[in-house]
Amino acid sequence: MDLMGMMGKLKETQRKIEETKQRLDSVLIDEQSNDGALKVTFTANGKLKSIAIDDALLEDKEQLEDYLIVTLNKAIEKAAKVNQAELDAVAKVDMPMIPGMDEMFK
């Protein structure tokens, strides 16, 4: 087993993961309520970028709170899926095969 080669490969994979994380800051995920009265945008890294609230929602605090919870949760879930898929793709392609390591990722 070439330990030095494997360590170099691990460092390269780590660098690619960091680059992917930085790139995901510019990948935007848009989500809106069913009626379009509330719109949110997140990065694929889960950072909230914008919220747009229709004036009609400002008159009903409880409805606005419900809309925020549902819409924000949907956007966070989408962002997490995109993030995980991107990072998994980098890790799978670039990770060196170490005997027994594949068992850890099941």
mmCIF file of C-alpha atoms in Angstrom:
data_model
loop_
_atom_site.group_PDB
_atom_site.id
_atom_site.type_symbol
_atom_site.label_atom_id
_atom_site.label_comp_id
_atom_site.label_asym_id
_atom_site.label_seq_id
_atom_site.Cartn_x
_atom_site.Cartn_y
_atom_site.Cartn_z
ATOM 1 C CA MET A 1 0.000 0.000 0.000
ATOM 2 C CA ASP A 2 1.445 3.403 -1.030
ATOM 3 C CA LEU A 3 0.822 5.456 2.104
ATOM 4 C CA MET A 4 2.427 8.656 0.763
ATOM 5 C CA GLY A 5 0.378 8.475 -2.421
ATOM 6 C CA MET A 6 -2.765 7.893 -0.383
ATOM 7 C CA MET A 7 -2.024 10.866 1.892
ATOM 8 C CA GLY A 8 -1.514 13.086 -1.171
ATOM 9 C CA LYS A 9 -4.829 11.868 -2.591
ATOM 10 C CA LEU A 10 -6.590 12.616 0.715
ATOM 11 C CA LYS A 11 -5.171 16.163 0.749
ATOM 12 C CA GLU A 12 -6.269 16.680 -2.860
ATOM 13 C CA THR A 13 -9.764 15.431 -1.992
ATOM 14 C CA GLN A 14 -9.913 17.798 1.000
ATOM 15 C CA ARG A 15 -8.898 20.709 -1.260
ATOM 16 C CA LYS A 16 -11.627 19.795 -3.770
ATOM 17 C CA ILE A 17 -14.208 19.550 -0.978
ATOM 18 C CA GLU A 18 -13.254 23.047 0.246
ATOM 19 C CA GLU A 19 -13.492 24.408 -3.321
ATOM 20 C CA THR A 20 -16.917 22.788 -3.690
ATOM 21 C CA LYS A 21 -18.104 24.338 -0.410
ATOM 22 C CA GLN A 22 -16.972 27.774 -1.615
ATOM 23 C CA ARG A 23 -18.710 27.274 -4.974
ATOM 24 C CA LEU A 24 -21.931 26.248 -3.199
ATOM 25 C CA ASP A 25 -22.048 29.728 -1.624
ATOM 26 C CA SER A 26 -22.942 31.003 -5.107
ATOM 27 C CA VAL A 27 -25.521 28.291 -5.896
ATOM 28 C CA LEU A 28 -28.935 29.762 -5.080
ATOM 29 C CA ILE A 29 -32.013 27.795 -4.031
ATOM 30 C CA ASP A 30 -35.364 29.575 -4.460
ATOM 31 C CA GLU A 31 -38.525 28.474 -2.676
ATOM 32 C CA GLN A 32 -41.957 30.033 -2.340
ATOM 33 C CA SER A 33 -45.264 29.409 -0.633
ATOM 34 C CA ASN A 34 -47.940 27.693 -2.722
ATOM 35 C CA ASP A 35 -49.602 31.018 -3.517
ATOM 36 C CA GLY A 36 -46.330 32.884 -4.078
ATOM 37 C CA ALA A 37 -46.989 35.325 -1.215
ATOM 38 C CA LEU A 38 -43.685 34.430 0.454
ATOM 39 C CA LYS A 39 -40.417 33.850 -1.398
ATOM 40 C CA VAL A 40 -37.037 32.938 0.058
ATOM 41 C CA THR A 41 -33.586 32.350 -1.389
ATOM 42 C CA PHE A 42 -30.820 30.315 0.253
ATOM 43 C CA THR A 43 -27.336 29.341 -0.825
ATOM 44 C CA ALA A 44 -26.676 25.628 -1.226
ATOM 45 C CA ASN A 45 -24.630 26.000 1.970
ATOM 46 C CA GLY A 46 -27.814 26.908 3.846
ATOM 47 C CA LYS A 47 -27.348 30.658 4.255
ATOM 48 C CA LEU A 48 -30.466 32.801 3.878
ATOM 49 C CA LYS A 49 -29.953 35.403 1.127
ATOM 50 C CA SER A 50 -33.373 37.022 0.766
ATOM 51 C CA ILE A 51 -37.004 37.018 1.886
ATOM 52 C CA ALA A 52 -39.855 38.653 -0.030
ATOM 53 C CA ILE A 53 -43.200 38.983 1.781
ATOM 54 C CA ASP A 54 -46.418 40.030 0.062
ATOM 55 C CA ASP A 55 -48.098 42.941 1.891
ATOM 56 C CA ALA A 56 -51.251 40.858 2.431
ATOM 57 C CA LEU A 57 -49.314 38.528 4.749
ATOM 58 C CA LEU A 58 -48.317 41.443 6.973
ATOM 59 C CA GLU A 59 -51.915 41.760 8.152
ATOM 60 C CA ASP A 60 -52.023 38.244 9.652
ATOM 61 C CA LYS A 61 -49.112 37.516 11.984
ATOM 62 C CA GLU A 62 -50.090 33.889 12.573
ATOM 63 C CA GLN A 63 -50.426 33.147 8.849
ATOM 64 C CA LEU A 64 -47.080 34.841 8.152
ATOM 65 C CA GLU A 65 -45.397 32.744 10.840
ATOM 66 C CA ASP A 66 -46.898 29.559 9.360
ATOM 67 C CA TYR A 67 -45.778 30.545 5.857
ATOM 68 C CA LEU A 68 -42.261 31.278 7.115
ATOM 69 C CA ILE A 69 -41.932 27.930 8.879
ATOM 70 C CA VAL A 70 -43.159 25.857 5.931
ATOM 71 C CA THR A 71 -41.334 27.777 3.201
ATOM 72 C CA LEU A 72 -38.047 28.133 5.088
ATOM 73 C CA ASN A 73 -38.024 24.430 5.981
ATOM 74 C CA LYS A 74 -38.636 23.444 2.345
ATOM 75 C CA ALA A 75 -35.799 25.708 1.182
ATOM 76 C CA ILE A 76 -33.407 24.433 3.868
ATOM 77 C CA GLU A 77 -34.194 20.837 2.894
ATOM 78 C CA LYS A 78 -33.572 21.568 -0.807
ATOM 79 C CA ALA A 79 -30.297 23.348 -0.032
ATOM 80 C CA ALA A 80 -29.134 20.452 2.157
ATOM 81 C CA LYS A 81 -29.870 17.926 -0.621
ATOM 82 C CA VAL A 82 -27.947 19.946 -3.220
ATOM 83 C CA ASN A 83 -25.058 20.436 -0.784
ATOM 84 C CA GLN A 84 -24.878 16.750 0.132
ATOM 85 C CA ALA A 85 -25.093 15.583 -3.486
ATOM 86 C CA GLU A 86 -22.274 17.908 -4.540
ATOM 87 C CA LEU A 87 -19.983 16.949 -1.652
ATOM 88 C CA ASP A 88 -20.740 13.227 -2.075
ATOM 89 C CA ALA A 89 -19.834 13.469 -5.757
ATOM 90 C CA VAL A 90 -16.433 14.991 -4.941
ATOM 91 C CA ALA A 91 -15.688 12.541 -2.125
ATOM 92 C CA LYS A 92 -16.713 9.422 -4.085
ATOM 93 C CA VAL A 93 -14.705 10.285 -7.171
ATOM 94 C CA ASP A 94 -11.557 11.365 -5.362
ATOM 95 C CA MET A 95 -11.335 9.275 -2.207
ATOM 96 C CA PRO A 96 -8.637 6.605 -2.331
ATOM 97 C CA MET A 97 -9.899 3.112 -1.662
ATOM 98 C CA ILE A 98 -8.575 1.983 1.698
ATOM 99 C CA PRO A 99 -9.473 -1.567 2.680
ATOM 100 C CA GLY A 100 -12.444 -1.485 5.053
ATOM 101 C CA MET A 101 -13.216 2.233 4.479
ATOM 102 C CA ASP A 102 -16.204 1.492 2.265
ATOM 103 C CA GLU A 103 -17.884 -0.107 5.294
ATOM 104 C CA MET A 104 -17.726 3.245 7.111
ATOM 105 C CA PHE A 105 -19.772 4.998 4.433
ATOM 106 C CA LYS A 106 -22.735 2.595 4.422
#
